[in-house]
Coordinates of C-alpha atoms in Angstrom, one line a residue:
Chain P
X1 CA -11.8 -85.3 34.6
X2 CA -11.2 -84.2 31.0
X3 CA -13.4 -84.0 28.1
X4 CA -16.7 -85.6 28.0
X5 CA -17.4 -89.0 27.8
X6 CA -20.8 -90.6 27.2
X7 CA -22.9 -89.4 29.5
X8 CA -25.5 -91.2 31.2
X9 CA -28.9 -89.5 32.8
X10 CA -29.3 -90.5 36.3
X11 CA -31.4 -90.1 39.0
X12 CA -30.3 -90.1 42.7
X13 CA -33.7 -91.2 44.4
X14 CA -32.2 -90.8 47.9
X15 CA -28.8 -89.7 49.5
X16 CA -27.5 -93.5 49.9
X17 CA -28.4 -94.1 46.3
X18 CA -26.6 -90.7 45.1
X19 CA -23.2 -91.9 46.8
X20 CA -23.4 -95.1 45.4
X21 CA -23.5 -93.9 41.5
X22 CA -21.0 -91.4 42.3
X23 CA -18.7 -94.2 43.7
X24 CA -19.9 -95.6 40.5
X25 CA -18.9 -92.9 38.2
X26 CA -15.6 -92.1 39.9
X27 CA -14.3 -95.6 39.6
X28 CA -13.5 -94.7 35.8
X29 CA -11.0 -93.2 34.7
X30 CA -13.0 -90.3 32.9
X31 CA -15.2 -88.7 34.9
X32 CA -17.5 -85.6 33.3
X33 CA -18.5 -82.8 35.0
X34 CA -21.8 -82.7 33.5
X35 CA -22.8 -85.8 34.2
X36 CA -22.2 -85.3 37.9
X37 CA -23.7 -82.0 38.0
X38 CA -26.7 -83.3 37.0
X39 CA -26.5 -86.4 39.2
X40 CA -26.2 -84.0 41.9
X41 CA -29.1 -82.2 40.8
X42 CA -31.4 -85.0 40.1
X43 CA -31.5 -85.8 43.9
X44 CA -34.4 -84.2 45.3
X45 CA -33.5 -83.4 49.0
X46 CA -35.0 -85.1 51.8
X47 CA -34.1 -84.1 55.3
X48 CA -34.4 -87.3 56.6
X49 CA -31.7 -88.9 54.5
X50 CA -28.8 -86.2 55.9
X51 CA -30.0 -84.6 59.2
X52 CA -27.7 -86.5 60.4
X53 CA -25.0 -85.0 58.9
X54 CA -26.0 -81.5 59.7
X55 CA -24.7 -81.2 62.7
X56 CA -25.2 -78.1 64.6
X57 CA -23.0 -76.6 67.1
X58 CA -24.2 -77.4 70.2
X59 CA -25.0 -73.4 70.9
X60 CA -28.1 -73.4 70.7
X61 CA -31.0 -75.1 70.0
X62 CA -31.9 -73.5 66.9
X63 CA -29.0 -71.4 65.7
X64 CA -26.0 -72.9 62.8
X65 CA -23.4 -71.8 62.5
X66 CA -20.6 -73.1 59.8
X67 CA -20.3 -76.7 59.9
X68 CA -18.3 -78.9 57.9
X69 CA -19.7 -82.2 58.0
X70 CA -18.0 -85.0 56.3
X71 CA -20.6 -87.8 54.4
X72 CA -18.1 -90.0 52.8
X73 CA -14.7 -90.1 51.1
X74 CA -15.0 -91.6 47.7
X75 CA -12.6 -94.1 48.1
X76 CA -9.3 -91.2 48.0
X77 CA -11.4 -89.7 44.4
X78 CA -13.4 -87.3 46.1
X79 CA -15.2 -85.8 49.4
X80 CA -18.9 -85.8 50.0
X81 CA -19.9 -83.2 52.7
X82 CA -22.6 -81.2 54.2
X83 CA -22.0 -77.7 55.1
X84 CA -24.7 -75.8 57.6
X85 CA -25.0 -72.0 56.9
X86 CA -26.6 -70.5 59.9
X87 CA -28.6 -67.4 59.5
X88 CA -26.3 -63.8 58.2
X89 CA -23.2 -66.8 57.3
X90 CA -20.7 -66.4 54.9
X91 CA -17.2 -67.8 53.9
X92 CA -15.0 -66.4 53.2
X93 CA -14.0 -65.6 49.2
X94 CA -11.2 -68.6 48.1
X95 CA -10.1 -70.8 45.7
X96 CA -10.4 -74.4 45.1
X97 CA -6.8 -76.1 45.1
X98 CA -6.8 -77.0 41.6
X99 CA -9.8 -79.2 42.7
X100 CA -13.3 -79.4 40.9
X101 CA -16.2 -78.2 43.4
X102 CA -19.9 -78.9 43.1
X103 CA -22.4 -77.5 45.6
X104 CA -25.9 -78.9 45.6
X105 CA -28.3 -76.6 48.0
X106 CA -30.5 -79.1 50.2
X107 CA -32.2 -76.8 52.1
X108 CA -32.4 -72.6 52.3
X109 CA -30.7 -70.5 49.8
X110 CA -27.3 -69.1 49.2
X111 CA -25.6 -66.6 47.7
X112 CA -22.8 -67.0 45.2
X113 CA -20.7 -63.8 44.0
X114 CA -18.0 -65.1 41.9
X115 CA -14.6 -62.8 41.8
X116 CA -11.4 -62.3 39.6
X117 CA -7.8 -63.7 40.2
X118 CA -6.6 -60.9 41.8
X119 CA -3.6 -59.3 40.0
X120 CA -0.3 -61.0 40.7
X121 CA 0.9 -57.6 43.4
X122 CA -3.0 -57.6 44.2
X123 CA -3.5 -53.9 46.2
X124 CA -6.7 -52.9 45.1
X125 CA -11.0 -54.5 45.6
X126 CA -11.2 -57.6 43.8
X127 CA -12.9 -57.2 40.7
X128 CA -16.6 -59.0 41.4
X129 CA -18.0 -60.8 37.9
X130 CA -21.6 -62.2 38.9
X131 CA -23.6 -63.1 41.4
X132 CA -26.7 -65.2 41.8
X133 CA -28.9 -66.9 44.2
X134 CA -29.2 -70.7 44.4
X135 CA -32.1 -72.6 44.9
X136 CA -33.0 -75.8 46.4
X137 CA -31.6 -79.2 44.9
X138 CA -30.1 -76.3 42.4
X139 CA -26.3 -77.5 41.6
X140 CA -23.5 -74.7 41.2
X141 CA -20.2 -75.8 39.8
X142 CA -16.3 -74.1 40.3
X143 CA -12.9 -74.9 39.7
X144 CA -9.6 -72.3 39.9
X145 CA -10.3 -71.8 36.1
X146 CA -13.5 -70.1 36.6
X147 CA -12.3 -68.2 39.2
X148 CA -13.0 -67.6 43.0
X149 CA -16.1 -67.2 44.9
X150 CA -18.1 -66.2 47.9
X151 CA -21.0 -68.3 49.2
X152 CA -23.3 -67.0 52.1
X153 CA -26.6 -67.4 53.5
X154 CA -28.3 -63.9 53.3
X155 CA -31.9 -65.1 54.8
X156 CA -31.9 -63.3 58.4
X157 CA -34.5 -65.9 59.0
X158 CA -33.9 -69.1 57.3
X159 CA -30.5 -71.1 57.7
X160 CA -29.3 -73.2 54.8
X161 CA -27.8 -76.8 53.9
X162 CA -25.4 -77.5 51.5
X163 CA -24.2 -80.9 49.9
X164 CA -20.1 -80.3 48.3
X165 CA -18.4 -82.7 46.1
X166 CA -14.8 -81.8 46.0
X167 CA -12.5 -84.0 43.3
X168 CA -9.8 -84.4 44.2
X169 CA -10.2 -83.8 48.0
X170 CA -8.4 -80.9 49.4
X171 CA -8.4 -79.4 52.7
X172 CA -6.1 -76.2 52.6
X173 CA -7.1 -73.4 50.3
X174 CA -6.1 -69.6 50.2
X175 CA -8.6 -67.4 51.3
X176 CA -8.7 -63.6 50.0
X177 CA -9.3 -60.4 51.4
X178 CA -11.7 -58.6 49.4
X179 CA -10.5 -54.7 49.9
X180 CA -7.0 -55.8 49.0
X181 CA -6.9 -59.6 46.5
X182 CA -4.2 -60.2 49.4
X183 CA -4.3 -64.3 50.2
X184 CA -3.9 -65.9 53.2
X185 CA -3.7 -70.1 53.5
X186 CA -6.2 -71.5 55.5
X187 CA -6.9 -75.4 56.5
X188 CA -10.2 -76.5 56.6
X189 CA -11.0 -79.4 59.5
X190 CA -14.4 -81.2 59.5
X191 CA -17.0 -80.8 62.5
X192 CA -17.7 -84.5 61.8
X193 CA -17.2 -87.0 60.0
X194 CA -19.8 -89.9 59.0
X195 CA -22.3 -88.5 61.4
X196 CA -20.1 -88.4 64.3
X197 CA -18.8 -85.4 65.9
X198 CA -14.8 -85.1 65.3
X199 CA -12.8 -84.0 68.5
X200 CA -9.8 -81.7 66.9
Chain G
X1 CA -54.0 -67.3 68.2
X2 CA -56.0 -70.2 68.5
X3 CA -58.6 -68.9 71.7
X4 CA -58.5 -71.9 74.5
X5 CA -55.0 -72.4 73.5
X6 CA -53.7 -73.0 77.2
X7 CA -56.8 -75.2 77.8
X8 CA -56.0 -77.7 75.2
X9 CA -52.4 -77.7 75.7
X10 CA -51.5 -76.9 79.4
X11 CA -48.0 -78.8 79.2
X12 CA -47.1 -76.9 75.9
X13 CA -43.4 -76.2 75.7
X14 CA -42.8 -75.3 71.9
X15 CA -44.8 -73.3 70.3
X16 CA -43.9 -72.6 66.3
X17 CA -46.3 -70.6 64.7
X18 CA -43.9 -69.2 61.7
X19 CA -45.3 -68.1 58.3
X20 CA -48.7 -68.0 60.0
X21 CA -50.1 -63.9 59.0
X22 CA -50.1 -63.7 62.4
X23 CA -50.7 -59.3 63.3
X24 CA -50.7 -60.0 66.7
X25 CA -50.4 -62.5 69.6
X26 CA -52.9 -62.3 72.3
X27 CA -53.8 -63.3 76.0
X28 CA -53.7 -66.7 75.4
X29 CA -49.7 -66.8 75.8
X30 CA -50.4 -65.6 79.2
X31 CA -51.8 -68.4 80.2
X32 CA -49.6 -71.3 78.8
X33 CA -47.0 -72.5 81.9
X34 CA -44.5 -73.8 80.6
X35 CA -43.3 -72.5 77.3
X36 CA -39.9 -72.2 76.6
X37 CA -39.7 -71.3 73.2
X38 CA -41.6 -69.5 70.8
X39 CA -41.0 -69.1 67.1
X40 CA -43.0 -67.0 65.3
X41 CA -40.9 -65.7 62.8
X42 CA -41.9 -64.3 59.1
X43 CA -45.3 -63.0 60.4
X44 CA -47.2 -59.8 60.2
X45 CA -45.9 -58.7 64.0
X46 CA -44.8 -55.6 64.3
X47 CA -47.7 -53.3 65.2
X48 CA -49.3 -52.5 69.5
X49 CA -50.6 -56.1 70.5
X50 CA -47.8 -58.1 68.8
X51 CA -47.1 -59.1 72.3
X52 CA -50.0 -59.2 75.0
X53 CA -50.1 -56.3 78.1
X54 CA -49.7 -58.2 81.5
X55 CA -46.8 -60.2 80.8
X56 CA -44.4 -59.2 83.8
X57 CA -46.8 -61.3 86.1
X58 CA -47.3 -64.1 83.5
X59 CA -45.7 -67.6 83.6
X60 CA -43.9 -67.2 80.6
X61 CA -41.9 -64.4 81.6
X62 CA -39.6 -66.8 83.9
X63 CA -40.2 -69.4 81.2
X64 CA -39.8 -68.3 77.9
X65 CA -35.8 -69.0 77.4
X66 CA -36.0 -68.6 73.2
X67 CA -38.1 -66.5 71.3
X68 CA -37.6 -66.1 67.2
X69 CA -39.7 -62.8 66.1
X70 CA -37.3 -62.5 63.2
X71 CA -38.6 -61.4 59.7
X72 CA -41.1 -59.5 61.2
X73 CA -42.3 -55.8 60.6
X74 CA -40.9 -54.7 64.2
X75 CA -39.8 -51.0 63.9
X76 CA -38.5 -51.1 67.3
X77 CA -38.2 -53.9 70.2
X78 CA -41.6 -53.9 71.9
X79 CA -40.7 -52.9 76.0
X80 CA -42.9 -56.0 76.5
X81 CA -40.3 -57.5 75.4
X82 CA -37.7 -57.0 77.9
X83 CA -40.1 -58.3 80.5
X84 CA -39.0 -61.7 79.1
X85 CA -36.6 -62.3 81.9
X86 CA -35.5 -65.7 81.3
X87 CA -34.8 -65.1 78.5
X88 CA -31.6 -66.9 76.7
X89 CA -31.7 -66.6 72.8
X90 CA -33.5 -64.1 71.2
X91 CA -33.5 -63.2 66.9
X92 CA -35.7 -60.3 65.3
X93 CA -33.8 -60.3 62.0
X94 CA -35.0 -59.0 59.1
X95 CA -37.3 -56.7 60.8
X96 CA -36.8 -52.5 60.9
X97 CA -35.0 -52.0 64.0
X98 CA -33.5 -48.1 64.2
X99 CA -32.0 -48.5 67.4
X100 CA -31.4 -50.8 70.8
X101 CA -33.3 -49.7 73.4
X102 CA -30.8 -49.3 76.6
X103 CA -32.9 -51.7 78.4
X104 CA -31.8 -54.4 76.3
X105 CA -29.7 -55.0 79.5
X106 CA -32.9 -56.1 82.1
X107 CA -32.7 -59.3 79.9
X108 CA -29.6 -60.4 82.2
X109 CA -29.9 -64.1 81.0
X110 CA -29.4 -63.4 77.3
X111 CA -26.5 -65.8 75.5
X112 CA -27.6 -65.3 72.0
X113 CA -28.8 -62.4 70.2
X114 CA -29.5 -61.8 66.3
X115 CA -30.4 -58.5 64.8
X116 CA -28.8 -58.8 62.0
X117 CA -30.5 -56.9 58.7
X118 CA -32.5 -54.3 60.3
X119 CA -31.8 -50.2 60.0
X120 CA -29.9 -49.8 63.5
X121 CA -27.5 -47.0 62.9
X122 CA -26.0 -47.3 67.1
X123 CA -25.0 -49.6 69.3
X124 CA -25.8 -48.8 73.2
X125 CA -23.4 -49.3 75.5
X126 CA -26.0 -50.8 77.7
X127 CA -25.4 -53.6 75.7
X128 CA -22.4 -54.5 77.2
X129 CA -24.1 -55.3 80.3
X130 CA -25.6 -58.5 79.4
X131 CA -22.8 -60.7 81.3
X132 CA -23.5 -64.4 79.6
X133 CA -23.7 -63.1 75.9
X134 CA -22.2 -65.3 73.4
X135 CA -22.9 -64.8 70.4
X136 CA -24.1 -61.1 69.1
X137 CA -24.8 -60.8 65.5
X138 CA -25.4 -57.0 64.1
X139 CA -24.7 -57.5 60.5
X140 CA -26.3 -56.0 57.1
X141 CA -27.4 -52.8 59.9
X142 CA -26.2 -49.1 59.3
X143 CA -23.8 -48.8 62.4
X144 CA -20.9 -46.4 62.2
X145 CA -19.0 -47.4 65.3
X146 CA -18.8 -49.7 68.2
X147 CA -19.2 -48.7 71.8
X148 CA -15.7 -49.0 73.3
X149 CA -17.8 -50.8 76.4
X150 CA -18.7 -53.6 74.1
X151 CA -15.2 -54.9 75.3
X152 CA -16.9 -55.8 78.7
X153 CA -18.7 -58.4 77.0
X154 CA -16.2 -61.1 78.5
X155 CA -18.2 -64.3 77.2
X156 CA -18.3 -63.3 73.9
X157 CA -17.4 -65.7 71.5
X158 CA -19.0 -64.7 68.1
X159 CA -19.5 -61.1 67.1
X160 CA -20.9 -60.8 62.8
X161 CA -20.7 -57.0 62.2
X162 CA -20.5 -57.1 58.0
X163 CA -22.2 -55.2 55.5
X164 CA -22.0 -51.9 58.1
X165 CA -20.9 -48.4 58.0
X166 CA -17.8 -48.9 60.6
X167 CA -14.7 -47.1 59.4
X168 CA -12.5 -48.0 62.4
X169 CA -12.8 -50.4 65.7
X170 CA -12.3 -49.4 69.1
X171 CA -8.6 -50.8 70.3
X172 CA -10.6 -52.4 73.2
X173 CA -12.2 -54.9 70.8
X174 CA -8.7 -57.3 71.4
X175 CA -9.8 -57.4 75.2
X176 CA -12.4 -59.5 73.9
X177 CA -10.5 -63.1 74.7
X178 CA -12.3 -65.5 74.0
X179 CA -13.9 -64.5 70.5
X180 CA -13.2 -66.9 67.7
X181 CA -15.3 -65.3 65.4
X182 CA -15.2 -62.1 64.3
X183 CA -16.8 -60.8 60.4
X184 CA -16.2 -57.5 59.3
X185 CA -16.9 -57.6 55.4
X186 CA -18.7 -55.0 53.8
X187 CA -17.5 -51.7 56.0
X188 CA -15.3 -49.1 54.3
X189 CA -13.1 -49.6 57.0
X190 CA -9.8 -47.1 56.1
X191 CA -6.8 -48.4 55.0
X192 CA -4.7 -45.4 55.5
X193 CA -3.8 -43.5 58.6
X194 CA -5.0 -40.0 58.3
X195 CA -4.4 -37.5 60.7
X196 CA -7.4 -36.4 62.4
X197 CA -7.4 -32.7 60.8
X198 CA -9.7 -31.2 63.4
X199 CA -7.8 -31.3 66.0
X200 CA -8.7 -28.3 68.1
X201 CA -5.5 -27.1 70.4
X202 CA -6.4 -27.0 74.2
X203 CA -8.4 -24.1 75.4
X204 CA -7.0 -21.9 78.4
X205 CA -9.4 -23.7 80.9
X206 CA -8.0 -26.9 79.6
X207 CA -4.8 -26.6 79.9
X208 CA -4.8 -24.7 83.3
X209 CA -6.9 -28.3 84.8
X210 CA -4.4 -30.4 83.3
X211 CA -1.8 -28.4 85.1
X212 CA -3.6 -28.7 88.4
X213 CA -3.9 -32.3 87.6
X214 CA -0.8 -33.3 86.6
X215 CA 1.0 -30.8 89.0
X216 CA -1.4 -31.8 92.0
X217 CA -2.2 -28.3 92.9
X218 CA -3.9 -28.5 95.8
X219 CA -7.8 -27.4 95.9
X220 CA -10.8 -27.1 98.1
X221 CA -14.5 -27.0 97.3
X222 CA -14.2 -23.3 99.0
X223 CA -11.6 -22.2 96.7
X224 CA -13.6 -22.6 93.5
X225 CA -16.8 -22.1 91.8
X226 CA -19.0 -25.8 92.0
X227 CA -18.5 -26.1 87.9
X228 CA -15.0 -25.7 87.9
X229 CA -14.9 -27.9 90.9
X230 CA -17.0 -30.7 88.5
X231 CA -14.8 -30.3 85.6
X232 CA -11.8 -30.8 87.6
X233 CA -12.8 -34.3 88.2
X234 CA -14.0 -35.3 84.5
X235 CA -10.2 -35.8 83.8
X236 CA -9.5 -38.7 81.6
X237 CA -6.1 -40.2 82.2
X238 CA -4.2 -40.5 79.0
X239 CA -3.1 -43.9 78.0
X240 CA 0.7 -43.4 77.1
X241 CA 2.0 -44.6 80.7
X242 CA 4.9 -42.4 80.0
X243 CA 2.9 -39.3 79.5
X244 CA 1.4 -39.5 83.1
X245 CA -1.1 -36.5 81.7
X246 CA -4.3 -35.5 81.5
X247 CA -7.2 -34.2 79.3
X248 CA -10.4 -33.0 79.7
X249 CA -12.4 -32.1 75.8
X250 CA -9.2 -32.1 74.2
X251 CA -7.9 -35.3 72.6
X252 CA -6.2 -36.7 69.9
X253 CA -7.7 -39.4 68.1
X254 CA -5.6 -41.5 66.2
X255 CA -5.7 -44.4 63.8
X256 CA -3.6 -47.3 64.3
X257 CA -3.3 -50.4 62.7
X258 CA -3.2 -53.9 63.9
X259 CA -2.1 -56.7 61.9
X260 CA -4.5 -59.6 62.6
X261 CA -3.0 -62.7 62.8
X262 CA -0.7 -61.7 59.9
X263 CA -4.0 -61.5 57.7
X264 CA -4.8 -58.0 57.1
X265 CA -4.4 -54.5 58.8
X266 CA -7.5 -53.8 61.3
X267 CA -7.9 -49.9 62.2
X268 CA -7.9 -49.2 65.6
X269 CA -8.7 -45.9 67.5
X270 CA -6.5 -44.8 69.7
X271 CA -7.4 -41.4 72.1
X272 CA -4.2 -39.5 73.3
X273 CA -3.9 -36.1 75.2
X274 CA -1.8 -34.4 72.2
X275 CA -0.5 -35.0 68.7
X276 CA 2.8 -35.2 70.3
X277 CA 1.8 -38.4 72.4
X278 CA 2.2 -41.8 71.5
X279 CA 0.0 -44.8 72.4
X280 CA 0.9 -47.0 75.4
X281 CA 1.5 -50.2 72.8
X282 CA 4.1 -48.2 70.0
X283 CA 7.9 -48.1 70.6
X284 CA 8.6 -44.3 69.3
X285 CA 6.2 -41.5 69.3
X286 CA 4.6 -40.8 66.3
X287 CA 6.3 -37.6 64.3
X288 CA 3.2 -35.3 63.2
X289 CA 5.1 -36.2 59.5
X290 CA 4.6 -40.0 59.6
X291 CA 1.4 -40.5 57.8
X292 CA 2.5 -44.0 56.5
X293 CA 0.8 -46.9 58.3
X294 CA 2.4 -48.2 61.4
X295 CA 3.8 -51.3 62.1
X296 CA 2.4 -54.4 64.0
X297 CA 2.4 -53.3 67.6
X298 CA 3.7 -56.0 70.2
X299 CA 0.8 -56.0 72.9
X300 CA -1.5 -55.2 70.6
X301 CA -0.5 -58.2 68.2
X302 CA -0.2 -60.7 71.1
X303 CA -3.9 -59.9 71.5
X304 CA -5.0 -60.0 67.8
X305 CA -3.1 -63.5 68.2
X306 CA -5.3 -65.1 70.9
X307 CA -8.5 -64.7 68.1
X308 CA -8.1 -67.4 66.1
X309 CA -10.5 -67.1 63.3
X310 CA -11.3 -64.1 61.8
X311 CA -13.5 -63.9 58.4
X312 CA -13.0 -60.8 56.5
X313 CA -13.4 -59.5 53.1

């Protein structure tokens, strides 16, 4: 992905469709962020399409928590998952792998609080830049350049649904400890993958 | 509630009335036979008649196995409540708990509870009673330490304490063996060892019932007044197996740290007889000069080992 190309408006009128154009727009060679940002946001979320994607662990019958669901791979260009934020859930604050990230809310709201690169000997509290609060079928978009962030679901009452494009996919990243910038690799596995529950 | 409710719907099982105004639910609960789960969260509840009198003897006490009263206006859990005694999952988030009542514990068949983002400021060590919970969640509260008997909660797998006032955790909390989730953002948890400045030396009554203690002077109820007789036996052994001592009011408490997992340093406390004691888990005795923070500790790492995902910061 590098500078803009010519950018089409699209409209994802269901989940299927919204894979299909993105398989569509990642078969070039230039892809823009813009364009898939707004791709991403022109789907209007309907349960139905992804339910079955938002898998649940099997805990309890109505409490998430973190899922990583996998939705499809893009051919080796990119990942297409759904992440379930139970009630009081956070991640933790990381980076991206050199990857770009979109995050489309379906359901809920979250929390994003976007942090500094920690200094190089980082001993001190990360320096926090901004936070915000997404919306449903709102679109957020990171890569390392930007920065690193912290997502969470901060409804005590409400659990949220989240649709991630990752390009290229990754699945280690460094998480980072807030009081200190110190990082700490993590790998990131998938609860399932194309609706099926994955046995690690 | 809708009056007649049980008529209508005598096999009801799930009952959702969410985002309803609902001030109150009434006798009509009492009557339905086989609900096992009621969700009435983001109401109005919160005031006398949220729950109906007379629900030991109803059905839905042995029924009801999940019940959602979060984002309510609940100032404190209604002792209806804990009549509930099926119960398995239970959530009032977002309401304005102060406090757990001790009698949490009569719910015996609680696996899930969620109280996260009220105004508790303590944790009961009642708590620790409830033998199948599984998941506790206590964040975005005002709590400023954990009950050392939370450790006994042996099915615990999940415990969310962020956005708290904890400074330090009990050392106890690596007894807890099969947690694999574990969040403790948001606390100004210390970073630095600092010697606990108040420590008051022993008085003469102290250290003349540790001597009896540790010496085994022998004693008889005849021989002493009942109080001393009573304060003899409130010895606490302390934990440095080499010390082999005693103390009674007197005790050291001391900050350790625990690497976790090779992540970050997690402050644990530690309670010795004297400054000049060293916890059962460290190699050589802490000098009352080393203020610098101590290293991983063997046992204690082994433990912090066996918890295999831990979100923080």
């Amino acid at each position: 992905m590098e500078q803009p190309v010519q950018t089409e408006t699209w409209k994802a009128q269901s989940l299927e469709e919204l894979v299909r154009i993105l398989h569509q727009i990642f078969a070039e060679d230039k892809v823009s962020v813009d364009e898939v940002q707004a791709l991403m946001e022109s789907y209007e979320s309907n349960p139905e399409e992804w339910l079955q994607y938002a898998k649940k662990e099997q805990t309890h019958t109505l409490y998430f928590r973190y899922t990583r669901n996998l939705v499809d791979n893009g051919n080796g260009k990119f990942n297409l998952m759904i992440l379930c934020w139970g009630e009081g859930h956070g991640s933790s604050i990381h980076d991206h792998t050199d990857s770009h990230c979109f995050m489309k809310i379906l359901q809920g709201n979250l929390k994003e609080t976007l942090f500094e690169w920690p200094e190089k000997k980082g001993n001190g509290e990360m320096t926090k830049k901004s936070e915000r609060v997404l919306r449903e079928n709102q679109c957020a978009y990171i890569n390392d350049s930007i920065g690193l962030h912290r997502v969470e679901n901060i409804s005590h009452t409400e659990p949220a649904v989240s649709l991630h494009l990752y390009s290229p996919p990754f699945n280690t990243c460094n998480t980072f400890d807030q009081r200190t910038g110190h990082k700490h690799k993590v790998t990131m596995t998938f609860y399932s993958q194309f609706g099926e529950r994955t046995v690690c | 509630l809708p009056a007649g409710l049980a008529q209508w719907f005598p096999a009801l099982e799930v009952l959702d009335v969410s985002g309803t105004g609902l001030t109150e639910m009434g006798t009509e609960l009492l009557s339905l036979p086989c609900l096992h789960t009621l969700l009435a969260k983001n109401n109005r509840l919160g005031g006398p008649g949220s729950l109906p009198k007379g629900l030991e003897q109803a059905p839905l006490a042995r029924s009801l196995r999940v019940l959602n009263l979060s984002g309510n206006r609940f100032s404190e859990v209604p002792p209806a409540l804990l009549q509930l005694r099926g119960l398995r999952s239970l959530s009032l988030g977002g309401n304005r708990l102060h406090g757990i009542p001790p009698d949490i514990q009569e719910l015996h068949s609680l696996e899930f509870l969620y109280l996260g983002g009220n105004f508790i400021t303590a944790i009961p060590p009642e708590l620790a009673k409830l033998p199948s919970l599984r998941y506790l969640v206590l964040c975005d509260n005002k709590i400023q330490s954990i009950p050392p008997q939370l450790a006994q909660l042996h099915s615990l797998r999940s415990l969310s304490l962020h956005n708290n006032l904890l400074t330090y955790l009990p050392r106890e909390i690596l007894n807890l063996v099969h947690l694999d989730e574990l969040s403790l953002r948001g606390n100004p948890l210390v970073v630095r060892f600092v010697r606990d400045l108040t420590y008051n030396p022993p008085s003469l009554q102290e250290l003349a019932g540790r001597t009896i203690k540790t010496r085994n002077v022998p004693y008889a109820p005849s021989d002493l007044p009942e109080s001393l007789v009573r304060y003899l036996s409130l010895a606490s052994n302390c934990p440095n197996p080499k010390c082999g001592g005693v103390y009674f009011d007197s005790c050291v408490r001391q900050i350790k740290f625990v690497d976790f997992c090779g992540k970050y340093r997690l402050p644990l406390m530690h309670y010795l007889c004297s400054p000049e004691c060293s916890s059962p888990f460290s190699s050589a005795s802490q000098s009352s000069t080393s203020q610098s923070e101590s290293d991983s500790e063997d046992e204690a790492s082994v433990a912090a080992h066996r918890m295999q995902k831990v979100l923080l910061g």
